[in-house]
PDB file of C-alpha atoms and ligand atoms in Angstrom:
ATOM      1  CA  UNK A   1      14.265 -22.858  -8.986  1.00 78.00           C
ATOM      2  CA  UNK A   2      11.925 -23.304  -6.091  1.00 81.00           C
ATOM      3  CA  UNK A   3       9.810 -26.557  -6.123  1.00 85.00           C
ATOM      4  CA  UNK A   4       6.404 -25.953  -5.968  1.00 88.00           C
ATOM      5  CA  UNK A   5       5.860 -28.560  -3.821  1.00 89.00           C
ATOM      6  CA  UNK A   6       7.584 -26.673  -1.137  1.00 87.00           C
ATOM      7  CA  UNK A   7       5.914 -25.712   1.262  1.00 82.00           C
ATOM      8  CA  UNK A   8       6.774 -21.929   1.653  1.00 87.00           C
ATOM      9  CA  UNK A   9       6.597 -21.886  -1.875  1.00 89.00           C
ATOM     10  CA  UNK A  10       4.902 -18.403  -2.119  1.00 91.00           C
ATOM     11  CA  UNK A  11       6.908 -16.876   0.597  1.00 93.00           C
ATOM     12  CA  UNK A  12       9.969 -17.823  -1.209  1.00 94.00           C
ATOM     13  CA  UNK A  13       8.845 -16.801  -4.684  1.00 95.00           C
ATOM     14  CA  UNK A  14       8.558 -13.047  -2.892  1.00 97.00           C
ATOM     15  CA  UNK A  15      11.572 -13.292  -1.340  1.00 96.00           C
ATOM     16  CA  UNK A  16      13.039 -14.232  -5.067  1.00 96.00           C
ATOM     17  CA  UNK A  17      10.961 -10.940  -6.368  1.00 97.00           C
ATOM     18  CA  UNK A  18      12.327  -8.897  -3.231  1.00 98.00           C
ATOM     19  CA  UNK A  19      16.207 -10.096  -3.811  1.00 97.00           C
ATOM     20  CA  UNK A  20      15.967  -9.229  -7.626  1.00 97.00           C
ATOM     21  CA  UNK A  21      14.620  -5.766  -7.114  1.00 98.00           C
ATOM     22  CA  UNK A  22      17.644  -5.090  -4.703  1.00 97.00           C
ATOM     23  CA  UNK A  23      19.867  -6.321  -7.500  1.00 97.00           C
ATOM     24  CA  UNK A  24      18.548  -4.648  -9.976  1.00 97.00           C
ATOM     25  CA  UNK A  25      19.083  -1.049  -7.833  1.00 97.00           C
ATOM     26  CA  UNK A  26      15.835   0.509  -6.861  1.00 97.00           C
ATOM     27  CA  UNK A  27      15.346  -0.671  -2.940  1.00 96.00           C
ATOM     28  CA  UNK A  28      16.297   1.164   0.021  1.00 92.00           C
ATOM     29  CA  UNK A  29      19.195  -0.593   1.698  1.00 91.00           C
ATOM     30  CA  UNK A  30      16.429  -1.169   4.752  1.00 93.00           C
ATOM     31  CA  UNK A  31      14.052  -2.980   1.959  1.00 96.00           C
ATOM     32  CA  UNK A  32      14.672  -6.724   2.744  1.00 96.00           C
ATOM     33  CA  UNK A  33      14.277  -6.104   6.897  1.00 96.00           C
ATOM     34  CA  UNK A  34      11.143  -4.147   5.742  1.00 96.00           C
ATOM     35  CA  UNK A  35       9.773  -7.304   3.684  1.00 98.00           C
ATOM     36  CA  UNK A  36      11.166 -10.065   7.080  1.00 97.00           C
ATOM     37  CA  UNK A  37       8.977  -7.955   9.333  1.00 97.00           C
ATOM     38  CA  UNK A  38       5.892  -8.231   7.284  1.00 97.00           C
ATOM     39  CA  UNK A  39       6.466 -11.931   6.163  1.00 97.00           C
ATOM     40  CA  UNK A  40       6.786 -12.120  10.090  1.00 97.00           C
ATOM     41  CA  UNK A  41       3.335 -11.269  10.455  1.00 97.00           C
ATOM     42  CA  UNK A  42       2.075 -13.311   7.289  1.00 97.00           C
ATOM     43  CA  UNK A  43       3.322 -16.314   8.956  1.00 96.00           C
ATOM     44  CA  UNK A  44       1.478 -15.337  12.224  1.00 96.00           C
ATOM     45  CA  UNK A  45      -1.929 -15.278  10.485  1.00 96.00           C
ATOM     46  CA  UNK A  46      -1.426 -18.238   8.601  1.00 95.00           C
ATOM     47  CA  UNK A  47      -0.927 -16.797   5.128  1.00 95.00           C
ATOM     48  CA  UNK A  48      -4.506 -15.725   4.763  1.00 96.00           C
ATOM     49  CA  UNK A  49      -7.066 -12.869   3.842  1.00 97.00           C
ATOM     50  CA  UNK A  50      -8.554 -12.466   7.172  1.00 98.00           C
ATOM     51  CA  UNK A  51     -12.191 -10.811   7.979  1.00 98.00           C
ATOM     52  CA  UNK A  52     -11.179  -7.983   9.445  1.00 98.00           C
ATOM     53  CA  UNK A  53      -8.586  -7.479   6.150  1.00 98.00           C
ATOM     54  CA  UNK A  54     -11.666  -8.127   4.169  1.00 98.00           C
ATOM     55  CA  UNK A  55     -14.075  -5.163   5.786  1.00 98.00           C
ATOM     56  CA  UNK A  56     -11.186  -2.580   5.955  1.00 98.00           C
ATOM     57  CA  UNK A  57     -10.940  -3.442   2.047  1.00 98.00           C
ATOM     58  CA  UNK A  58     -14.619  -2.679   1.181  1.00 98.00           C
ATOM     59  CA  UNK A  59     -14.483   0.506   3.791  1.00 98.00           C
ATOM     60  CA  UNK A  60     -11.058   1.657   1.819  1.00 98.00           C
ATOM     61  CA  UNK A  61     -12.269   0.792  -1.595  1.00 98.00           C
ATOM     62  CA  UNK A  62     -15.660   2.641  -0.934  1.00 98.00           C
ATOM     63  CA  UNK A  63     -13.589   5.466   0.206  1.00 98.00           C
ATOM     64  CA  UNK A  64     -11.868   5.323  -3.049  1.00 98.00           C
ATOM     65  CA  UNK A  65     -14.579   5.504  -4.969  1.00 98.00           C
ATOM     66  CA  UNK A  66     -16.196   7.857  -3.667  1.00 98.00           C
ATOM     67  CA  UNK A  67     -12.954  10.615  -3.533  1.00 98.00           C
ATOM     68  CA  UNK A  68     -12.478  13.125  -6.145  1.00 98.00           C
ATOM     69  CA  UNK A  69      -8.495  12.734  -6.482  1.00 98.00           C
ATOM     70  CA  UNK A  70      -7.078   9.581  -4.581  1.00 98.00           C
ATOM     71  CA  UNK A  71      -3.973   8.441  -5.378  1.00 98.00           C
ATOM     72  CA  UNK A  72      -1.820   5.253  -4.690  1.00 98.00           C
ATOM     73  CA  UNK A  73       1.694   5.931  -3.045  1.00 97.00           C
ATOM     74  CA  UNK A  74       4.188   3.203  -4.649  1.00 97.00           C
ATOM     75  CA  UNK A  75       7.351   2.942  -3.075  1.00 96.00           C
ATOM     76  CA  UNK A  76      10.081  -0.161  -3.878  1.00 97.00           C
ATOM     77  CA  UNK A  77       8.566  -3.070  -1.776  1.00 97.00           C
ATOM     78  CA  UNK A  78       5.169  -2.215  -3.463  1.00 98.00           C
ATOM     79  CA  UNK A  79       6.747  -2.189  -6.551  1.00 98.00           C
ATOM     80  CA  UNK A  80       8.941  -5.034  -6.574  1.00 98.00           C
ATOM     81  CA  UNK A  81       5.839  -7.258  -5.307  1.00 98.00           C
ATOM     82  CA  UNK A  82       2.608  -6.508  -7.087  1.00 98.00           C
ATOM     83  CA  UNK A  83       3.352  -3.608  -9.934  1.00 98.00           C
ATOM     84  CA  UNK A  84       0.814  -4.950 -12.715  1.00 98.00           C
ATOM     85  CA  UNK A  85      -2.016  -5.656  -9.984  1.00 98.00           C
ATOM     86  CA  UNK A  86      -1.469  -1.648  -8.697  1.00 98.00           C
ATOM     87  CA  UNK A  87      -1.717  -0.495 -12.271  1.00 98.00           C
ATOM     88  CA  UNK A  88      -4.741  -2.350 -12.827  1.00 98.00           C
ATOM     89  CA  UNK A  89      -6.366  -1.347  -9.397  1.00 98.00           C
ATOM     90  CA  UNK A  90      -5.615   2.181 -10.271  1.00 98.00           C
ATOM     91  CA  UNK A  91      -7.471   1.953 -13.616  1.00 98.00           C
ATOM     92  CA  UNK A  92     -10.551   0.298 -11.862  1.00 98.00           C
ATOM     93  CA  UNK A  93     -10.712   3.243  -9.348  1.00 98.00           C
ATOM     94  CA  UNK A  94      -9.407   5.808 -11.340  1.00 98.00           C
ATOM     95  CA  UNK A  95      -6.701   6.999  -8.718  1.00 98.00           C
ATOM     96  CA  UNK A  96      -3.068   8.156  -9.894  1.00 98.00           C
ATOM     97  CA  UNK A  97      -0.117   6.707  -9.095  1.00 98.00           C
ATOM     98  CA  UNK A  98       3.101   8.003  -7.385  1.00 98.00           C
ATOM     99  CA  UNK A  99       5.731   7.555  -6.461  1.00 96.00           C
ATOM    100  CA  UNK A 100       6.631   7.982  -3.224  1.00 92.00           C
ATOM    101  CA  UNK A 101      10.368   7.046  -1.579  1.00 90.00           C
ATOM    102  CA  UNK A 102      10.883   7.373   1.933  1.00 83.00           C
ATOM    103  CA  UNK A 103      14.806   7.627   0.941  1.00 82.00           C
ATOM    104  CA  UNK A 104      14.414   9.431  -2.175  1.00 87.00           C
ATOM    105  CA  UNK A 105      17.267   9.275  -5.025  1.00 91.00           C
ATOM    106  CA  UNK A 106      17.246  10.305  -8.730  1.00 93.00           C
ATOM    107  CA  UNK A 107      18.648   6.973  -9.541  1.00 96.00           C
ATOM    108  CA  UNK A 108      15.636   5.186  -7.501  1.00 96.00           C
ATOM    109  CA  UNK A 109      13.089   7.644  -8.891  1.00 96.00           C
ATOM    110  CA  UNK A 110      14.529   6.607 -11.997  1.00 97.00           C
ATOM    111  CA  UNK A 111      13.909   3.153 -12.214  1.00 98.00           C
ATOM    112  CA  UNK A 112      11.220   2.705 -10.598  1.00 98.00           C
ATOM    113  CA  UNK A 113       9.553   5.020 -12.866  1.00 98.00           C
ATOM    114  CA  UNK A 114      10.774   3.335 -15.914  1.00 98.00           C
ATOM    115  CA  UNK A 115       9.495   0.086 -15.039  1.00 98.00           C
ATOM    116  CA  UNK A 116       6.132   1.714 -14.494  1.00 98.00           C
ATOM    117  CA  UNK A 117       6.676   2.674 -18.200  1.00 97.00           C
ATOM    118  CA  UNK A 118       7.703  -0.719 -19.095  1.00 98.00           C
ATOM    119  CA  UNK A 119       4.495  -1.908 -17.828  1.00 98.00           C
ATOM    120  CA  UNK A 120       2.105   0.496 -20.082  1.00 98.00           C
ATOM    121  CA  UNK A 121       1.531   2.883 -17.216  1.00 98.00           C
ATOM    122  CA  UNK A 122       2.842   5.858 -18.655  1.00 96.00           C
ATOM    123  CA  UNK A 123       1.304   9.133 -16.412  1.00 95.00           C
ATOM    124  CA  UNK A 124       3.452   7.703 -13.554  1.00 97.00           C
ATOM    125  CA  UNK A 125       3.543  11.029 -10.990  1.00 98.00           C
ATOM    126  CA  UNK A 126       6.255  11.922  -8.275  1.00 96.00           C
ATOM    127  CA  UNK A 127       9.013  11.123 -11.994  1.00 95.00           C
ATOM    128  CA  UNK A 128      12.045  13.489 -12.040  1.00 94.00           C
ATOM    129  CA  UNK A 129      10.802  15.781 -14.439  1.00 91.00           C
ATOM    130  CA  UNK A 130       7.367  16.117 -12.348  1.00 94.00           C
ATOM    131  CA  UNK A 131       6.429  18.821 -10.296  1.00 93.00           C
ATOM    132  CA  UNK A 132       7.236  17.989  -6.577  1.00 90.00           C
ATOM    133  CA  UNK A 133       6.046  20.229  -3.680  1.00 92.00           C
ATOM    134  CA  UNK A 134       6.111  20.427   0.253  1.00 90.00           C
ATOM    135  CA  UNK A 135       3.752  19.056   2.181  1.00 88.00           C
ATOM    136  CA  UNK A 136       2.861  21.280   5.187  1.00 80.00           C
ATOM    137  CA  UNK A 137       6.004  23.070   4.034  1.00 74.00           C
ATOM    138  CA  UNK A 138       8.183  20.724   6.205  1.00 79.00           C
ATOM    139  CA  UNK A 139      11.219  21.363   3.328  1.00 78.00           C
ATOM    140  CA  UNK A 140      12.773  17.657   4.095  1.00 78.00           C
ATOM    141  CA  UNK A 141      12.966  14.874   1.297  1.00 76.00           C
ATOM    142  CA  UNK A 142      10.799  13.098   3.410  1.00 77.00           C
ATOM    143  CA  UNK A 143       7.448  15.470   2.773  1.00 83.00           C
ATOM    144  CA  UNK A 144       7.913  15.664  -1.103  1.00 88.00           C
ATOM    145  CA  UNK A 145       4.561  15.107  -3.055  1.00 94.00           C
ATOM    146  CA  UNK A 146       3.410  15.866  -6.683  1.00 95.00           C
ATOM    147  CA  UNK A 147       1.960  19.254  -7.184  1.00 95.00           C
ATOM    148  CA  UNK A 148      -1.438  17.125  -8.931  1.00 96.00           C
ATOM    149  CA  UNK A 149      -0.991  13.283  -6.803  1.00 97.00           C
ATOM    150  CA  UNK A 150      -0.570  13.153  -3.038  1.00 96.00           C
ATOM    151  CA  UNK A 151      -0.057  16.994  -2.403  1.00 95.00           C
ATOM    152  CA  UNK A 152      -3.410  17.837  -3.814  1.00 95.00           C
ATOM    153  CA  UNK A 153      -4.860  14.202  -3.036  1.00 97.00           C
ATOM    154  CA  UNK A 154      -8.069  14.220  -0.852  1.00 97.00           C
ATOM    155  CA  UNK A 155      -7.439  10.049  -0.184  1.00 97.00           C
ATOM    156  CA  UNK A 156      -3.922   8.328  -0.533  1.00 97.00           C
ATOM    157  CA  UNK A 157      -3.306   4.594  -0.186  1.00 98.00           C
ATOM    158  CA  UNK A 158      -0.447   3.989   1.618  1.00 97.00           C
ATOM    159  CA  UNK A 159       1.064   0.280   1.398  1.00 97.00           C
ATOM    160  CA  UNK A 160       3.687  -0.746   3.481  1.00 96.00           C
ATOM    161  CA  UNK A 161       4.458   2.828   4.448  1.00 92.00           C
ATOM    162  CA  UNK A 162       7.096   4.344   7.100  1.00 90.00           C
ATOM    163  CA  UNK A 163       5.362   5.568  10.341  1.00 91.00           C
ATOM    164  CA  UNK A 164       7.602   9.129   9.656  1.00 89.00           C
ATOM    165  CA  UNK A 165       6.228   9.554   6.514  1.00 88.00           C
ATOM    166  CA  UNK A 166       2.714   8.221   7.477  1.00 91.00           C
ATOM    167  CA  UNK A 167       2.489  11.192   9.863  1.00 92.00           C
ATOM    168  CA  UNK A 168       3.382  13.929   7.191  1.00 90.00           C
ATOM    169  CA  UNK A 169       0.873  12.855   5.164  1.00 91.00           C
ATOM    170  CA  UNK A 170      -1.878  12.259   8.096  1.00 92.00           C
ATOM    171  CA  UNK A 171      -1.018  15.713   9.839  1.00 91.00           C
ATOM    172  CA  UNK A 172      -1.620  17.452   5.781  1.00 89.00           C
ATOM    173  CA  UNK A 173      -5.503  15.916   6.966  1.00 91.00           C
ATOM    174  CA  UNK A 174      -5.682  13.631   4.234  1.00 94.00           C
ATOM    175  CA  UNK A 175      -7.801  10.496   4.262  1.00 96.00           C
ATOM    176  CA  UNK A 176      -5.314   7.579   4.823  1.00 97.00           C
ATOM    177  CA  UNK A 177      -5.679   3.890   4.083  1.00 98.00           C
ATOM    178  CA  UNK A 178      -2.577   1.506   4.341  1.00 98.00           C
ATOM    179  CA  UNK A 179      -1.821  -1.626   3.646  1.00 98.00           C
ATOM    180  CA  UNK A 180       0.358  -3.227   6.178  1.00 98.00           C
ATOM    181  CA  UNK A 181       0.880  -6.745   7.815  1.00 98.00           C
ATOM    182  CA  UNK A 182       1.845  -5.160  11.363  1.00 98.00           C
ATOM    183  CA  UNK A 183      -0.816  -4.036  13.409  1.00 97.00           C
ATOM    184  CA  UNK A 184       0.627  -2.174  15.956  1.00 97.00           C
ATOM    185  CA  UNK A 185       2.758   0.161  13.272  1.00 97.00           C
ATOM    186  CA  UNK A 186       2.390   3.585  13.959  1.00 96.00           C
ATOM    187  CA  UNK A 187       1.215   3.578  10.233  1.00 97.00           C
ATOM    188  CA  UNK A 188      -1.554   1.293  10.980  1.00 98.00           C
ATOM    189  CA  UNK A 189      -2.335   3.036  14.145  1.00 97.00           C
ATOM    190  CA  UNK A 190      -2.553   6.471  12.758  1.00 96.00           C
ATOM    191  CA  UNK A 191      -4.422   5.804   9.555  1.00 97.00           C
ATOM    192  CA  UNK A 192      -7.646   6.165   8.587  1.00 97.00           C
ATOM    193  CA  UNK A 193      -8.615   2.528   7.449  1.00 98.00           C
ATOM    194  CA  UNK A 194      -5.537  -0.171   7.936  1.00 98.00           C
ATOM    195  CA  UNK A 195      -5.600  -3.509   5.827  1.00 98.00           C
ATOM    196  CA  UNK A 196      -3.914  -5.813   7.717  1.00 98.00           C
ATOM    197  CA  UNK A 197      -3.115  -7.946   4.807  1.00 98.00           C
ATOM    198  CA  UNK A 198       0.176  -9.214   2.573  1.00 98.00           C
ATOM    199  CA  UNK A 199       0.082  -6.239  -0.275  1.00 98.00           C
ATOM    200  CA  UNK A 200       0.045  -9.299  -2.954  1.00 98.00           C
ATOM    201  CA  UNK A 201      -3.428 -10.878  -1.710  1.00 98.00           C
ATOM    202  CA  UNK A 202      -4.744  -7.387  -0.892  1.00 98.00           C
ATOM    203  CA  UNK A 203      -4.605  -5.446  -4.316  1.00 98.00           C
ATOM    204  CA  UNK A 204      -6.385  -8.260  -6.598  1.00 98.00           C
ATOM    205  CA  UNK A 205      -9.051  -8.912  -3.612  1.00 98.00           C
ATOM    206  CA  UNK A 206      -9.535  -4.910  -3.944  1.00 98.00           C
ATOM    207  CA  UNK A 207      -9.766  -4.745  -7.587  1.00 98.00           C
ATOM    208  CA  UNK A 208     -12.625  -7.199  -7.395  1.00 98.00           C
ATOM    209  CA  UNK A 209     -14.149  -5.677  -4.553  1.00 98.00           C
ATOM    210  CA  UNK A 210     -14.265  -2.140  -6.406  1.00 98.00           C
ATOM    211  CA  UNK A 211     -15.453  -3.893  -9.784  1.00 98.00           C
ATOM    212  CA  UNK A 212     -18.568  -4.938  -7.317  1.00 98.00           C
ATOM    213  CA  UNK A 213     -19.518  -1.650  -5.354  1.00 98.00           C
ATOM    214  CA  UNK A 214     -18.861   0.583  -8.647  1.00 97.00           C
ATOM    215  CA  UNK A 215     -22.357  -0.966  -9.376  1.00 97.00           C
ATOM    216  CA  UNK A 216     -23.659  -0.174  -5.963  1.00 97.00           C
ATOM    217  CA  UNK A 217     -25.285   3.175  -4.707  1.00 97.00           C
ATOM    218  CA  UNK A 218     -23.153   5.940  -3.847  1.00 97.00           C
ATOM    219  CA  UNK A 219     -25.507   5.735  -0.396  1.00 98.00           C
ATOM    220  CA  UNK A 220     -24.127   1.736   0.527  1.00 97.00           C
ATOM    221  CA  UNK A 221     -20.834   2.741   0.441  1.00 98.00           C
ATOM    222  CA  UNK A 222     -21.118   6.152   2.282  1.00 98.00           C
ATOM    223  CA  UNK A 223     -23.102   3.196   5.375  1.00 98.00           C
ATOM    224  CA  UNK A 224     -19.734   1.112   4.821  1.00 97.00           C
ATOM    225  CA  UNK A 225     -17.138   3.694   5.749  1.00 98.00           C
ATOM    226  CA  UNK A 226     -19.421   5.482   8.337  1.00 98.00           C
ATOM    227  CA  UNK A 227     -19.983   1.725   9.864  1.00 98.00           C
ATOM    228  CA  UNK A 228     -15.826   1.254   9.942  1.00 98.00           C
ATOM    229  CA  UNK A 229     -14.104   2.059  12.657  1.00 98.00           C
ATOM    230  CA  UNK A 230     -10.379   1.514  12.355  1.00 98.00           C
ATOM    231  CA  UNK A 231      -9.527   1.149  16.509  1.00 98.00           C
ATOM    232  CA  UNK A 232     -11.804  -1.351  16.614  1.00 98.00           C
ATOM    233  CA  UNK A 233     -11.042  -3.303  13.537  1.00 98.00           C
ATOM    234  CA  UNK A 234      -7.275  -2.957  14.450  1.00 98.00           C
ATOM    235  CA  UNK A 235      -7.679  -4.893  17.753  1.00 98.00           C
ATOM    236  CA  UNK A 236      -9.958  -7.759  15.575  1.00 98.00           C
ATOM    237  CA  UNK A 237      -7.119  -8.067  13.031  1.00 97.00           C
ATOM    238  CA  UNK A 238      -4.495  -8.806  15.782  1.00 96.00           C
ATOM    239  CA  UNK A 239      -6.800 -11.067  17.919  1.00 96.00           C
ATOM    240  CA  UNK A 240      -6.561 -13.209  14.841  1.00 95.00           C
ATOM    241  CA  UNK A 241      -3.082 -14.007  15.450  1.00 94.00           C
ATOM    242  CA  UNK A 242      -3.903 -15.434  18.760  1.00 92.00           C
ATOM    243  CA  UNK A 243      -7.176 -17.472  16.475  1.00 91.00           C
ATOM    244  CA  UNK A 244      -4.557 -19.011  14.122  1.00 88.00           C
ATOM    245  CA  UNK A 245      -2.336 -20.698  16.499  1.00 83.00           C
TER     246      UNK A 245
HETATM  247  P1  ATP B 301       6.135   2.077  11.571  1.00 50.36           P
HETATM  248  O1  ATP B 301       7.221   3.109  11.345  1.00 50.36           O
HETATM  249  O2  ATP B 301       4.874   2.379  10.822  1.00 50.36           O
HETATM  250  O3  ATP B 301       5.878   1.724  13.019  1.00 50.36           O
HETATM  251  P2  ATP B 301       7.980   0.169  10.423  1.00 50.36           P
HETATM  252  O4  ATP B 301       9.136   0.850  11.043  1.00 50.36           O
HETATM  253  O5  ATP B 301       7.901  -1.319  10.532  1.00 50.36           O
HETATM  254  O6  ATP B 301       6.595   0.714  10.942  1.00 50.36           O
HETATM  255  P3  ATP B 301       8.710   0.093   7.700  1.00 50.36           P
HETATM  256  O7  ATP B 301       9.597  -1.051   8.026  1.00 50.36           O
HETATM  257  O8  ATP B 301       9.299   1.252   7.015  1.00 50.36           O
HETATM  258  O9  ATP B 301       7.918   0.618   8.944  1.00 50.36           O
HETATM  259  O10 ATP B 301       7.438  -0.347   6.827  1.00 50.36           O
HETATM  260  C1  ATP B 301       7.223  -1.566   6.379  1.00 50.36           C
HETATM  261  C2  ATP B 301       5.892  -2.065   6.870  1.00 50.36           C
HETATM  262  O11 ATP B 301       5.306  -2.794   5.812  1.00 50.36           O
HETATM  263  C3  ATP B 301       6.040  -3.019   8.052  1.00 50.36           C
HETATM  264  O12 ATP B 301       5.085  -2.704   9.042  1.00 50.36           O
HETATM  265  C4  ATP B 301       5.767  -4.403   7.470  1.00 50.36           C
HETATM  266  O13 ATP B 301       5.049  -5.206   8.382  1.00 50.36           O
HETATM  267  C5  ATP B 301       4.895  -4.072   6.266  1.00 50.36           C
HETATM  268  N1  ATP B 301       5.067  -5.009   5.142  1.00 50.36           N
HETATM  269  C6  ATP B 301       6.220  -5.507   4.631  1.00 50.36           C
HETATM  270  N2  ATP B 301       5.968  -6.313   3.581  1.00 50.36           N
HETATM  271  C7  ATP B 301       4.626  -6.319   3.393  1.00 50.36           C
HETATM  272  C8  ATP B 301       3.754  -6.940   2.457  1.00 50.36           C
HETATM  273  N3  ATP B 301       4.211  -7.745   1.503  1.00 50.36           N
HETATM  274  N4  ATP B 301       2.435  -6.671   2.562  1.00 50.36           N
HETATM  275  C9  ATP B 301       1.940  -5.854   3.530  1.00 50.36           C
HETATM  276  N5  ATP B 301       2.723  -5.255   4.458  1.00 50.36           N
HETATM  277  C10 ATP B 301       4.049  -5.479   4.401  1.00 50.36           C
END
């Protein structure tokens, strides 16, 4: 039991959530140095919801809203880390969900899709007994996609994704937002809009954020991803490294 007087309390109750999932079967055996590099980068900015994070969110969200079939990719990290704050950010922007493993096995697949189940998200896509096709027609593991998520998606949010599998998906000219501590990442680099943000502060922040411009006119958010521009906002979210120490 972690005191929470300590002071890398949070970091440590993640770890905890990170270590359990690996025990419990459904994390790729690269999972924990996957989690170490982005906790790297937490530490760097101080454990906090930058600016930069905070206008890629509203640019991302607006895009969102404004798609006609977006869909969040969950992979183990994801959903080890924030499951019941995905499933209620889906419902708020009315994207699917699916699952989407860069080392794909039944067993994983599995697992992951009954604790989706477990958590009253039943229309979980990329399952076993879904439809899975080939994006691009690349026939490798690594470019699955359901027949109605991701392969027909026009927007896909991407947290804490492979820079392999990032490219697939960019190169089948989707819109692609990402979630991802690491700035430099080819996955933030080549994406659309990049959140530079731990996945656990990001998704609540997001869900509010989309509760707020659901109300707004299709026009304001339209002005909020044409003002966003992701090169730009990149090199802002790694200067703040350098502002925190
Ligand atoms: P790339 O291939 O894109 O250059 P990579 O090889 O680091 O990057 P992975 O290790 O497969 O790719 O992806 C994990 C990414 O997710 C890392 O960039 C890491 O910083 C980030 N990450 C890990 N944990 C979190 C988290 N809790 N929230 C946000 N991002 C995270």
């Amino acid at each position: 039991m972690i005191p929470k007087s300590h002071p890398r309390y949070e970091s440590l109750l993640l770890r905890d959530k990170i270590v359990k999932a690996s025990k419990d079967g459904y994390l790729a055996d690269s999972a924990m140095i996957a989690h170490g590099r982005g906790e790297a980068f937490d530490y760097l900015i101080g454990e906090r919801t930058t600016y930069p994070a905070k206008r890629a969110m509203y640019a991302g969200v607006a895009t969102m809203l404004l798609s006609k079939n977006p869909v969040i990719s969950v992979n183990g990290n994801t959903t080890a880390l924030a499951i019941d704050e995905i499933i209620k950010f889906a419902k708020t922007v009315n994207a699917k969900i699916e699952i989407n493993l860069f080392y794909r096995t039944d067993k994983r697949v599995k697992l992951i899709s009954e604790l989706y189940k477990n958590h009253g998200y039943l229309n979980i896509l990329g399952s076993l007994d879904d439809e899975i096709k080939y994006l691009n027609e690349i026939k490798n593991l690594r470019a699955t996609a359901s027949k109605n998520g991701i392969y027909s998606a026009d927007t896909i949010l991407i947290p804490l994704e492979d820079g392999d599998r990032a490219e697939i998906l960019k190169k089948s000219g989707k819109n692609i937002i990402t979630i991802d501590l690491n700035p430099l990442s080819r996955t933030s680099k080549m994406s659309n809009i990049s959140i530079m943000d731990n996945i656990v502060r990001a998704i609540p922040f997001m869900t509010k954020i989309a509760k707020d411009l659901k109300t707004q006119d299709k026009k304001v958010l339209i002005e909020m991803i044409n003002d966003f521009d992701n090169k730009d906002n990149l090199k802002e979210s790694l200067e703040q490294i350098k502002l925190n120490n």
